mmCIF file of C-alpha atoms in Angstrom:
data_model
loop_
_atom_site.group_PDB
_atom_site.id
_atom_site.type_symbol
_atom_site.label_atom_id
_atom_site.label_comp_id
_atom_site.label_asym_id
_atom_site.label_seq_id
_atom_site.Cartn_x
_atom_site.Cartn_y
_atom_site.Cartn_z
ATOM 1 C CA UNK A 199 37.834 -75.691 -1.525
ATOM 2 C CA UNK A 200 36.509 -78.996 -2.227
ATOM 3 C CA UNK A 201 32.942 -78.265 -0.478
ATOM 4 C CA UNK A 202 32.882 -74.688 -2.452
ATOM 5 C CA UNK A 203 33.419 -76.425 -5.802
ATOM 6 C CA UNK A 204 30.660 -78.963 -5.426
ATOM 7 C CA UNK A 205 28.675 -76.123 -4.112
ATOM 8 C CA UNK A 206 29.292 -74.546 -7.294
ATOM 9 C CA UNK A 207 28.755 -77.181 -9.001
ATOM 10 C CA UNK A 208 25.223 -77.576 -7.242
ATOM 11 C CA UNK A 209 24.660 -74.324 -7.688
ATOM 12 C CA UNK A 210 25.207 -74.757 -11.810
ATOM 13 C CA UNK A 211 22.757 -77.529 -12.254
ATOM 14 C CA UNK A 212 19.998 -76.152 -10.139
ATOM 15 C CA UNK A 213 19.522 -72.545 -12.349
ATOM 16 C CA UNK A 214 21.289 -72.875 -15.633
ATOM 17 C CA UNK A 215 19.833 -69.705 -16.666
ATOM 18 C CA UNK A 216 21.095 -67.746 -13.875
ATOM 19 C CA UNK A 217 24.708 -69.614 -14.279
ATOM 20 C CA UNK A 218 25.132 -68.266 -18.144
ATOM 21 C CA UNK A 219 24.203 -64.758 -17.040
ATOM 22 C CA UNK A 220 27.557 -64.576 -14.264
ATOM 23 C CA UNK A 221 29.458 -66.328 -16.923
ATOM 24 C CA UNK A 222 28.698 -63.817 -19.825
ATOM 25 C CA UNK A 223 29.526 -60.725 -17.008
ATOM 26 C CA UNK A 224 32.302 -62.436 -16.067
ATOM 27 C CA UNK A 225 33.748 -62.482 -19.522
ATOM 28 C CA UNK A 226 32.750 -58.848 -19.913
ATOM 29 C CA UNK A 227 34.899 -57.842 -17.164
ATOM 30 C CA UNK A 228 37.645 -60.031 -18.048
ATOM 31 C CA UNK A 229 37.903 -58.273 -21.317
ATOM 32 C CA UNK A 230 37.003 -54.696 -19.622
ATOM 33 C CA UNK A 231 40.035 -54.971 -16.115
ATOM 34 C CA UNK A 232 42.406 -57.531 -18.164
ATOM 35 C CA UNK A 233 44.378 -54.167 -20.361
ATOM 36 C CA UNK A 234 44.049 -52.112 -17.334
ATOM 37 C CA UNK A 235 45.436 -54.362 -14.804
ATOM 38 C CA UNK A 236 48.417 -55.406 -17.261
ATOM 39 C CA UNK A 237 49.077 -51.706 -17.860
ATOM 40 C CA UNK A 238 49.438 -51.250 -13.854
ATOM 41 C CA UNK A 239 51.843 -54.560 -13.610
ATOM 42 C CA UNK A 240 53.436 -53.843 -16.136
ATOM 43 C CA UNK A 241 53.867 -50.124 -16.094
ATOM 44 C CA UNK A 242 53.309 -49.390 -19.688
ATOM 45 C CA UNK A 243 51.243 -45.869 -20.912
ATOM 46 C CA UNK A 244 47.206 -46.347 -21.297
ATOM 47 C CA UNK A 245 47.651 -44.962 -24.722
ATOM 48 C CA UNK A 246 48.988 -47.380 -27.391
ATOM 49 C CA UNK A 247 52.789 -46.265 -28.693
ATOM 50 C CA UNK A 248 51.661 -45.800 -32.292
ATOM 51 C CA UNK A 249 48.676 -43.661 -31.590
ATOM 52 C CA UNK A 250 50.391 -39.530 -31.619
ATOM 53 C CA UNK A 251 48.563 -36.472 -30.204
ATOM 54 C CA UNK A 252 48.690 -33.482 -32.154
ATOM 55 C CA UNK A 253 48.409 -30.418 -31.058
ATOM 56 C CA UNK A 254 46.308 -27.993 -33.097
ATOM 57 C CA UNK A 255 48.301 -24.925 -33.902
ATOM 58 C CA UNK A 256 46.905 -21.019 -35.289
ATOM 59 C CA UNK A 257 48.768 -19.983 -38.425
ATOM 60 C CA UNK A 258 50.874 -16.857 -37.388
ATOM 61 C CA UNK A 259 51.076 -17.829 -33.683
ATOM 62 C CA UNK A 260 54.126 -19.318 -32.114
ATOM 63 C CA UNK A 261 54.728 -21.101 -28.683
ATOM 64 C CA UNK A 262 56.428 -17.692 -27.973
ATOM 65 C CA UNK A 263 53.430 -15.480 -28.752
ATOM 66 C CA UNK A 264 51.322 -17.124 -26.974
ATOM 67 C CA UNK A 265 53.260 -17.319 -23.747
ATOM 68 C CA UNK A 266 53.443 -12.883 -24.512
ATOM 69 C CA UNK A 267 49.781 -13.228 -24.644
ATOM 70 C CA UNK A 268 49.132 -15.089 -21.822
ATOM 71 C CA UNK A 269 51.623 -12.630 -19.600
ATOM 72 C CA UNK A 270 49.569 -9.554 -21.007
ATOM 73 C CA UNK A 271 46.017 -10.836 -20.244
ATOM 74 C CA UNK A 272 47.618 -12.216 -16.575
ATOM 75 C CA UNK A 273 49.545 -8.195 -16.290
ATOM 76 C CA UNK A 274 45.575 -6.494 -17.553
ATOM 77 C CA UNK A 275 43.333 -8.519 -14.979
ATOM 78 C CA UNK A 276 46.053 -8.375 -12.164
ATOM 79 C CA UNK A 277 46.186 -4.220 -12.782
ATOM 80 C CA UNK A 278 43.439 -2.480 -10.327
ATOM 81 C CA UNK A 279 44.054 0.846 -12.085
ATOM 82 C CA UNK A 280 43.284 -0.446 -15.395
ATOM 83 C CA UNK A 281 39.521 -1.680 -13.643
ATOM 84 C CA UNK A 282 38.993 1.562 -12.229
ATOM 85 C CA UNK A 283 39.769 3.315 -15.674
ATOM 86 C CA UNK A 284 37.387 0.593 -17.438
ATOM 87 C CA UNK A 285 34.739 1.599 -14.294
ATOM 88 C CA UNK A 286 34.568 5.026 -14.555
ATOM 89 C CA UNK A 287 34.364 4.790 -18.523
ATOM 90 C CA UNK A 288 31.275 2.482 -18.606
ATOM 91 C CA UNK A 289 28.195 4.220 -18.264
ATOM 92 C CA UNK A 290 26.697 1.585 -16.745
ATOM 93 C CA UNK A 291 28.399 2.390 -13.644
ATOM 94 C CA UNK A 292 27.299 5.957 -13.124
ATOM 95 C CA UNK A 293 24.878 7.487 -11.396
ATOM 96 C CA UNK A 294 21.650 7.741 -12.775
ATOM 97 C CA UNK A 295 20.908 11.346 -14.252
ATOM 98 C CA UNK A 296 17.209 12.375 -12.846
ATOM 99 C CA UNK A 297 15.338 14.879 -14.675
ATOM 100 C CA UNK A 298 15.081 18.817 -13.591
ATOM 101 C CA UNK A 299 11.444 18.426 -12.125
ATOM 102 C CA UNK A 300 12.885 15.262 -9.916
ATOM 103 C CA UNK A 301 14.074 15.944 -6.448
ATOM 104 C CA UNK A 302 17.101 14.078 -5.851
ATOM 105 C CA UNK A 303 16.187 11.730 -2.570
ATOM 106 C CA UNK A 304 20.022 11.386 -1.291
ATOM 107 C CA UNK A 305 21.144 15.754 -2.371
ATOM 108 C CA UNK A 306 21.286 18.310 -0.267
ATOM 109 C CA UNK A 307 18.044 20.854 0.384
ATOM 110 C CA UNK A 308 17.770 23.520 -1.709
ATOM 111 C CA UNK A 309 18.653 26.853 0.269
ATOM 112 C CA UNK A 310 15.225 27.886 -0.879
ATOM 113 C CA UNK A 311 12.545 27.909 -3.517
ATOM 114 C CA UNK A 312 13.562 29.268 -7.183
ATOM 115 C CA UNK A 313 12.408 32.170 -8.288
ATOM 116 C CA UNK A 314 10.063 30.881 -10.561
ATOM 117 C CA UNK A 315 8.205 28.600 -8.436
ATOM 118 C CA UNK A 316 7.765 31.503 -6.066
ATOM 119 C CA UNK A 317 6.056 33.528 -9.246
ATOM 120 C CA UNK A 318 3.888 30.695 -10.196
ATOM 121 C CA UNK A 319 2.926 30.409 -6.657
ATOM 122 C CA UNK A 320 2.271 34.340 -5.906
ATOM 123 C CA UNK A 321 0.319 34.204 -9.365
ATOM 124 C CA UNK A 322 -1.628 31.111 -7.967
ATOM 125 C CA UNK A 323 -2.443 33.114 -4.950
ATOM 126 C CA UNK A 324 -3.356 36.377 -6.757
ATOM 127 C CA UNK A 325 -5.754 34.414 -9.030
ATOM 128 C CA UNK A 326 -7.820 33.116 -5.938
ATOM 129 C CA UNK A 327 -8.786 36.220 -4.739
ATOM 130 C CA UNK A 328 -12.211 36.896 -4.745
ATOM 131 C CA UNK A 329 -12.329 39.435 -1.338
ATOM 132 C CA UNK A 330 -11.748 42.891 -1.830
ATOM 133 C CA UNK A 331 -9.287 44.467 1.027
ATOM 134 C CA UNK A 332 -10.666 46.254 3.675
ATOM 135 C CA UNK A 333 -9.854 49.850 3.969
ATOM 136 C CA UNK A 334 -7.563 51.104 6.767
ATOM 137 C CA UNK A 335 -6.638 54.102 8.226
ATOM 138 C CA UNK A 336 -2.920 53.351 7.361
ATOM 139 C CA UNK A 337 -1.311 51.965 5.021
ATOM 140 C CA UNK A 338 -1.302 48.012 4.745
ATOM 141 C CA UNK A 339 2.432 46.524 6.421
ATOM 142 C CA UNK A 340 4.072 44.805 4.263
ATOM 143 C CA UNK A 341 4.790 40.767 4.780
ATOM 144 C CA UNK A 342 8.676 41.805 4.983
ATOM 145 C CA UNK A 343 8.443 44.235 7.588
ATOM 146 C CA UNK A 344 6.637 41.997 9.988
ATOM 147 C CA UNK A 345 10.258 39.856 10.397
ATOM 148 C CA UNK A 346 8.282 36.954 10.655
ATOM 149 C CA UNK A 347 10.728 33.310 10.332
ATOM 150 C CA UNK A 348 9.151 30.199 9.146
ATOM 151 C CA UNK A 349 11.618 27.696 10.843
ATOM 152 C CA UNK A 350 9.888 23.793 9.756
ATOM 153 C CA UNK A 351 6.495 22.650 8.634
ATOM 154 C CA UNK A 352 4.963 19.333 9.065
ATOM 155 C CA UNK A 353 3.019 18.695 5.967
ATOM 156 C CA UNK A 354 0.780 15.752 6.112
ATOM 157 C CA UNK A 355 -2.915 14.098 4.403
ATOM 158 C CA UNK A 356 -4.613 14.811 7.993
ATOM 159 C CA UNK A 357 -1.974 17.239 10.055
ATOM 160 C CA UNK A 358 -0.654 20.429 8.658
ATOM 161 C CA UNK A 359 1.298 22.764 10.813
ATOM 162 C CA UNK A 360 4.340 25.614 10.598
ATOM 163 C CA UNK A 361 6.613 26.782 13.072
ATOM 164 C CA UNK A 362 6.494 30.601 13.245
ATOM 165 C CA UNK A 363 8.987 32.703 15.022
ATOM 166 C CA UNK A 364 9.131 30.038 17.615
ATOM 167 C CA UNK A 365 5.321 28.815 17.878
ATOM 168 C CA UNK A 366 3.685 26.093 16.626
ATOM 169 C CA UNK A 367 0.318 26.735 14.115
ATOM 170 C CA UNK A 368 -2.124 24.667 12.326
ATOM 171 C CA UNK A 369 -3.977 25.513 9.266
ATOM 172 C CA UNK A 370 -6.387 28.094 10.120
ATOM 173 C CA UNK A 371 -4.694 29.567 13.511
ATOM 174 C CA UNK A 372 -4.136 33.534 13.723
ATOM 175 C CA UNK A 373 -0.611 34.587 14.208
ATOM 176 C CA UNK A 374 -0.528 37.316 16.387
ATOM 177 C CA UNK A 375 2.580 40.003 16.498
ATOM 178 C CA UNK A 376 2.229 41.754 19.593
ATOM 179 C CA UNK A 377 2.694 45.063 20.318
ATOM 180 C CA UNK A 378 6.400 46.196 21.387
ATOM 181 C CA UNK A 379 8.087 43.843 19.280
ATOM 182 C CA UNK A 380 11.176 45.082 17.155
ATOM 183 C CA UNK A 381 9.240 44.972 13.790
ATOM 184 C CA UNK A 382 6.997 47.240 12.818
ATOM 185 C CA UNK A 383 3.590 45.438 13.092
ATOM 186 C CA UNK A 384 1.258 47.744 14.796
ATOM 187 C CA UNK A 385 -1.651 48.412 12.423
ATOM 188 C CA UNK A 386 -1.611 52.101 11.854
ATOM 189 C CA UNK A 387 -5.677 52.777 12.553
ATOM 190 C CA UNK A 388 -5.866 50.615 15.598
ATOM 191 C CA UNK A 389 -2.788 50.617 17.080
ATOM 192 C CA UNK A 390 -3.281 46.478 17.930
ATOM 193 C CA UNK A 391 -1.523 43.673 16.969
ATOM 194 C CA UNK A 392 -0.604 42.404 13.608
ATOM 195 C CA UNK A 393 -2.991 39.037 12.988
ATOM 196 C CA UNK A 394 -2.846 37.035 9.980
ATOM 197 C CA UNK A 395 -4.568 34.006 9.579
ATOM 198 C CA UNK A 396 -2.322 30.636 8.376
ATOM 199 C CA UNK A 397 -4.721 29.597 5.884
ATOM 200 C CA UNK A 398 -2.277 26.965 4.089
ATOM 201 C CA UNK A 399 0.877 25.052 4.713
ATOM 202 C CA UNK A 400 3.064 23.583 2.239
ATOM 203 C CA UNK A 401 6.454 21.536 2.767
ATOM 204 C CA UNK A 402 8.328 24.954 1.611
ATOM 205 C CA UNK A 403 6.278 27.975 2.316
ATOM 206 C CA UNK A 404 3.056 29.089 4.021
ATOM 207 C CA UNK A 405 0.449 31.360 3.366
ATOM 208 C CA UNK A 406 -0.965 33.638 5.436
ATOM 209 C CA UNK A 407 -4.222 35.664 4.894
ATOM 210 C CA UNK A 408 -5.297 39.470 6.090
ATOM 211 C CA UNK A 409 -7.977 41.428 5.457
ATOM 212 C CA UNK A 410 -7.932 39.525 1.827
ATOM 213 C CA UNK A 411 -4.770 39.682 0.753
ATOM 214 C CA UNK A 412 -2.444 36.407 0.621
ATOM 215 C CA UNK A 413 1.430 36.962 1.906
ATOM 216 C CA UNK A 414 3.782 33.870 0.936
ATOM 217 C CA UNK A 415 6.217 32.959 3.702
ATOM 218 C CA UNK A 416 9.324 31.129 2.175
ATOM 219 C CA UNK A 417 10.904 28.064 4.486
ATOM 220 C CA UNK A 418 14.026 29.203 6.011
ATOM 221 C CA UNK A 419 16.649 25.880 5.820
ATOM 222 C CA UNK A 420 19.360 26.278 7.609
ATOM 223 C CA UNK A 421 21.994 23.601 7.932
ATOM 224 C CA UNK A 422 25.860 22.772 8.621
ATOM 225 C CA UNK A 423 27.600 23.203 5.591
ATOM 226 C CA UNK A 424 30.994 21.278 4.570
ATOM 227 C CA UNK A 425 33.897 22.374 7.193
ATOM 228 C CA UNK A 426 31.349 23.643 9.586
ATOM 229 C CA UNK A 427 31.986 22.452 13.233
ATOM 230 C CA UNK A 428 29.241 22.305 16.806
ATOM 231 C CA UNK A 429 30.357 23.605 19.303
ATOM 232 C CA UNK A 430 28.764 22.747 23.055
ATOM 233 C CA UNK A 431 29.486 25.172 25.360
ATOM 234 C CA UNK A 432 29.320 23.596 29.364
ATOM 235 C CA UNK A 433 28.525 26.382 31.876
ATOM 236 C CA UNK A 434 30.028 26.470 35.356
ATOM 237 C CA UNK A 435 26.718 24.953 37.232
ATOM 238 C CA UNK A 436 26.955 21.653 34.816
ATOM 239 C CA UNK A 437 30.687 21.170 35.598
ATOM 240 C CA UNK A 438 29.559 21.681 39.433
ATOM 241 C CA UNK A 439 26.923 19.456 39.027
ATOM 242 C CA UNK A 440 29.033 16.383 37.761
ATOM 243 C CA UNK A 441 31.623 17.399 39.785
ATOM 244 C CA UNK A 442 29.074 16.741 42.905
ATOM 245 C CA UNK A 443 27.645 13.424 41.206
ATOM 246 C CA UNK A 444 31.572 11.667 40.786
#
């Protein structure tokens, strides 16, 4: 102790400056810990006893009504029904309505092209015609009677192409109905094949061109509807078979 206190004391007459500086924070923290560190020992409340907290009160409210409040507002965020309800009443949360002339990206396809888009298409088609029809022993066959099926079409900017009773065509192919078939497509003067020429393919229809007249061939969809089941049928030689494998 004695070598601290004349080290002190050295320490005081070397930088005065520096000496009044700890003093003056020392007195500041005196003051600032001394209340604080009584309260502790002493175990009396920070607050001073004459100092009195009021609480601020809403005219026509009670400690009772406030408490029924609270329990309503707790009952109205805890109830899930009540959020559905408040769900399926904000529009905000519906679906989006899209206009008539919008196809809906996530619906079902249509089971096949409305009437009037068929008109304004068979117009479109009549209005292009600039080749009279050739003449024919028999009377021209008429598009239904050839029992042709448009099954898919692959519409794209470079590759166009329709799936016609089973075969494959691209934009200016001839689809030929032979002879023998169960529709009537003989030509009447010739007694040859049927040909028509696919001269366009669109995502829901074809035409097809002969002897200058345009036919439109509709898209057949076909699809499982709701309740619909698949059913795979396994014939004897495929049981056999993994019978064999095992």
């Amino acid at each position: 102790m004695e070598k601290l206190g004349k080290k002190f004391q050295r320490e005081l007459i070397k930088s005065p400056a520096k000496s009044a500086l700890l003093g003056l924070v020392c007195l500041v923290a005196l003051w600032y810990w001394a209340p604080i560190l009584c309260g502790w020992l002493t175990g009396a409340p920070d607050t001073p006893p004459d100092i009195r907290v009021v609480k601020p009160t809403v005219p026509g409210t009670t400690d009772s009504g406030l408490v029924a409040d609270a329990k309503k507002v707790v009952s109205s965020i805890c109830d899930w029904r009540t959020l559905t309800k408040w769900m399926d009443d904000d529009p905000a949360t519906g679906p989006a309505v899209l206009p008539e002339d919008q196809r809906d990206p996530f619906g079902r396809p249509r089971a096949s092209v409305s009437e009037k888009l068929i008109q304004q298409i068979q117009d479109e088609i009549d209005g292009e015609l600039t080749v009279e029809p050739k003449t024919t022993g028999g009377d021209e066959p008429d598009i239904s009677d050839l029992k042709l099926v448009l099954s898919g079409t692959i519409f794209g900017t470079r590759f166009r192409s329709a799936t016609i009773n089973g075969s494959s065509y691209q934009e200016g192919d001839v689809v030929r109905i032979p002879v023998g078939t169960d529709s009537e497509a003989t030509d009447a003067a010739t007694g040859k094949a049927i040909e028509l020429e696919l001269v366009e393919v669109q995502p829901s229809h074809v035409v097809l061109k002969r002897g200058g007249k345009k036919h439109l061939l509709q898209l057949e969809l076909g699809g499982l509807a709701f309740g619909d089941r698949i059913v795979r049928r396994v014939t004897a030689e495929k049981i056999n078979a993994s019978t064999v494998n095992e």
